[in-house]
GROMACS .gro file of C-alpha atoms in nm:
model
  155
    1MET     CA    1  -1.245  -0.588   1.074
    2ALA     CA    2  -1.037  -0.544   1.317
    3LYS     CA    3  -1.096  -0.387   1.669
    4PRO     CA    4  -0.946  -0.047   1.675
    5GLY     CA    5  -0.633  -0.019   1.910
    6LYS     CA    6  -0.514   0.310   2.143
    7ASN     CA    7  -0.223   0.410   1.855
    8LYS     CA    8  -0.341   0.603   1.549
    9ILE     CA    9  -0.154   0.680   1.230
   10SER     CA   10  -0.145   0.993   1.040
   11VAL     CA   11  -0.287   0.952   0.732
   12ARG     CA   12  -0.061   1.218   0.559
   13GLU     CA   13   0.236   1.030   0.724
   14VAL     CA   14   0.161   0.686   0.567
   15TYR     CA   15   0.153   0.885   0.243
   16LYS     CA   16   0.374   1.037   0.253
   17TYR     CA   17   0.631   0.756   0.354
   18LEU     CA   18   0.502   0.562   0.093
   19MET     CA   19   0.610   0.775  -0.180
   20THR     CA   20   0.943   0.782  -0.031
   21PHE     CA   21   0.952   0.426  -0.182
   22PRO     CA   22   1.057   0.278  -0.504
   23GLY     CA   23   0.823   0.268  -0.774
   24MET     CA   24   0.603   0.394  -0.567
   25THR     CA   25   0.287   0.612  -0.782
   26ASN     CA   26  -0.002   0.794  -0.597
   27ASP     CA   27  -0.263   0.552  -0.783
   28LYS     CA   28  -0.060   0.268  -0.551
   29ALA     CA   29  -0.059   0.444  -0.279
   30VAL     CA   30  -0.370   0.501  -0.250
   31GLY     CA   31  -0.467   0.133  -0.328
   32ILE     CA   32  -0.234   0.060  -0.009
   33LEU     CA   33  -0.400   0.385   0.182
   34THR     CA   34  -0.720   0.235   0.049
   35ASN     CA   35  -0.666  -0.132   0.190
   36ILE     CA   36  -0.527  -0.016   0.518
   37GLN     CA   37  -0.851   0.169   0.601
   38ALA     CA   38  -1.096  -0.185   0.569
   39GLU     CA   39  -0.832  -0.379   0.788
   40SER     CA   40  -0.724  -0.188   1.061
   41ALA     CA   41  -0.839   0.193   0.992
   42PHE     CA   42  -0.532   0.271   1.100
   43TYR     CA   43  -0.458   0.167   1.457
   44ILE     CA   44  -0.092   0.046   1.449
   45ASP     CA   45  -0.190  -0.197   1.674
   46ALA     CA   46  -0.512  -0.279   1.573
   47VAL     CA   47  -0.582  -0.658   1.675
   48GLU     CA   48  -0.877  -0.896   1.392
   49MET     CA   49  -1.199  -0.979   1.589
   50GLY     CA   50  -1.445  -1.258   1.691
   51ASP     CA   51  -1.413  -1.634   1.707
   52VAL     CA   52  -1.090  -1.607   1.501
   53LYS     CA   53  -0.786  -1.920   1.589
   54ASN     CA   54  -0.546  -1.671   1.374
   55LYS     CA   55  -0.590  -1.292   1.497
   56GLY     CA   56  -0.504  -1.076   1.243
   57LEU     CA   57  -0.248  -0.769   1.389
   58GLY     CA   58  -0.166  -0.477   1.253
   59LEU     CA   59  -0.190  -0.157   1.010
   60PHE     CA   60  -0.267  -0.464   0.732
   61GLN     CA   61  -0.382  -0.738   0.987
   62TYR     CA   62  -0.146  -1.034   0.932
   63THR     CA   63  -0.343  -1.299   0.961
   64PHE     CA   64  -0.147  -1.661   0.765
   65PRO     CA   65   0.101  -1.801   1.039
   66GLU     CA   66   0.479  -1.753   0.827
   67ARG     CA   67   0.403  -1.410   0.752
   68LYS     CA   68   0.268  -1.330   1.065
   69GLU     CA   69   0.524  -1.508   1.268
   70ALA     CA   70   0.817  -1.322   1.081
   71TYR     CA   71   0.602  -0.978   1.118
   72LYS     CA   72   0.624  -1.017   1.506
   73LYS     CA   73   0.991  -1.145   1.467
   74GLN     CA   74   1.139  -0.864   1.253
   75VAL     CA   75   0.889  -0.614   1.373
   76PRO     CA   76   0.859  -0.711   1.732
   77ASP     CA   77   0.786  -0.313   1.860
   78TRP     CA   78   0.462  -0.372   1.595
   79LYS     CA   79   0.223  -0.238   1.869
   80THR     CA   80   0.460   0.094   1.852
   81ASN     CA   81   0.583   0.117   1.491
   82TRP     CA   82   0.361   0.162   1.175
   83LYS     CA   83   0.682   0.262   0.992
   84GLY     CA   84   0.826  -0.053   1.059
   85GLN     CA   85   0.530  -0.275   0.964
   86ILE     CA   86   0.556  -0.117   0.624
   87ASP     CA   87   0.932  -0.134   0.590
   88PHE     CA   88   0.814  -0.546   0.640
   89ALA     CA   89   0.524  -0.457   0.395
   90MET     CA   90   0.735  -0.319   0.111
   91GLN     CA   91   0.969  -0.612   0.135
   92GLU     CA   92   0.737  -0.894   0.065
   93GLU     CA   93   0.687  -1.070  -0.262
   94GLU     CA   94   0.318  -0.951  -0.281
   95MET     CA   95   0.441  -0.555  -0.257
   96LYS     CA   96   0.726  -0.609  -0.484
   97LYS     CA   97   0.462  -0.803  -0.744
   98TYR     CA   98   0.203  -0.556  -0.676
   99LEU     CA   99   0.393  -0.237  -0.690
  100ALA     CA  100   0.544  -0.374  -1.076
  101LYS     CA  101   0.258  -0.360  -1.200
  102ASN     CA  102   0.069  -0.110  -1.365
  103TYR     CA  103  -0.291   0.059  -1.289
  104ASP     CA  104  -0.561   0.189  -1.481
  105ASP     CA  105  -0.636   0.421  -1.145
  106ALA     CA  106  -0.619   0.402  -0.789
  107GLY     CA  107  -0.965   0.181  -0.775
  108ASP     CA  108  -0.798  -0.109  -0.996
  109ALA     CA  109  -0.495  -0.044  -0.784
  110THR     CA  110  -0.697  -0.109  -0.483
  111GLU     CA  111  -0.832  -0.393  -0.559
  112SER     CA  112  -0.533  -0.561  -0.681
  113PHE     CA  113  -0.361  -0.525  -0.373
  114MET     CA  114  -0.679  -0.630  -0.208
  115LEU     CA  115  -0.625  -0.935  -0.381
  116THR     CA  116  -0.235  -0.923  -0.408
  117PHE     CA  117  -0.143  -0.833  -0.115
  118GLU     CA  118  -0.373  -0.912   0.194
  119LYS     CA  119  -0.581  -1.214   0.078
  120PRO     CA  120  -0.918  -1.144   0.208
  121LYS     CA  121  -1.123  -1.452   0.319
  122ASP     CA  122  -1.429  -1.250   0.134
  123GLN     CA  123  -1.268  -1.208  -0.238
  124SER     CA  124  -1.625  -1.223  -0.386
  125GLU     CA  125  -1.715  -0.890  -0.688
  126GLU     CA  126  -1.906  -0.772  -0.361
  127ALA     CA  127  -1.644  -0.758  -0.107
  128ILE     CA  128  -1.345  -0.552  -0.414
  129GLN     CA  129  -1.684  -0.323  -0.511
  130LYS     CA  130  -1.725  -0.258  -0.126
  131ARG     CA  131  -1.358  -0.159  -0.118
  132VAL     CA  132  -1.291  -0.031  -0.445
  133ALA     CA  133  -1.528   0.234  -0.298
  134ARG     CA  134  -1.350   0.377   0.010
  135VAL     CA  135  -1.094   0.517  -0.299
  136LYS     CA  136  -1.391   0.772  -0.403
  137ASN     CA  137  -1.377   0.864  -0.042
  138ILE     CA  138  -1.055   0.949  -0.077
  139TYR     CA  139  -1.086   1.163  -0.374
  140LEU     CA  140  -1.452   1.338  -0.313
  141GLY     CA  141  -1.529   1.310   0.017
  142SER     CA  142  -1.860   1.216   0.223
  143ALA     CA  143  -2.159   1.172   0.094
  144ARG     CA  144  -2.300   1.474   0.324
  145GLY     CA  145  -1.968   1.647   0.062
  146LYS     CA  146  -1.782   1.711   0.353
  147ARG     CA  147  -1.416   1.601   0.261
  148ASN     CA  148  -1.336   1.362   0.474
  149ALA     CA  149  -1.046   1.314   0.675
  150ILE     CA  150  -0.837   1.047   0.443
  151ALA     CA  151  -0.870   1.351   0.148
  152LYS     CA  152  -0.812   1.618   0.297
  153GLU     CA  153  -0.441   1.422   0.472
  154ILE     CA  154  -0.341   1.341   0.104
  155LYS     CA  155  -0.403   1.690  -0.065
   0.00000   0.00000   0.00000
């Protein structure tokens, strides 16, 4: 998980922007949103916490050196430019592979995005299920019966 930054973007804005891209569906967008929530909690300027050599950056927490350097070069203002971050992600091969597939539901899309695009260190079944469980929060709201921010914003 990333250290929260100062610049948080509205889930609704990200959802609406994602829906403008060719091949995007609701399930694919929710899969991306769920992963952004897990990676950066929608803080544009998020930086990975902990004592790690290659700290992740931004909404998608770029860590792989080649990807991260290309990201910083193409989006030098990444700390404030959320659309630039998404535009960069949309042109990556991993995103193209993700968007080319059809998914049974948002949970299936979330798992695929996690494994195809995010590629976190922990790819255990437990980690996958933990991330997929976040989809319920988007659609159903919190366990207390109140709709959470994501559920409110994408409706």
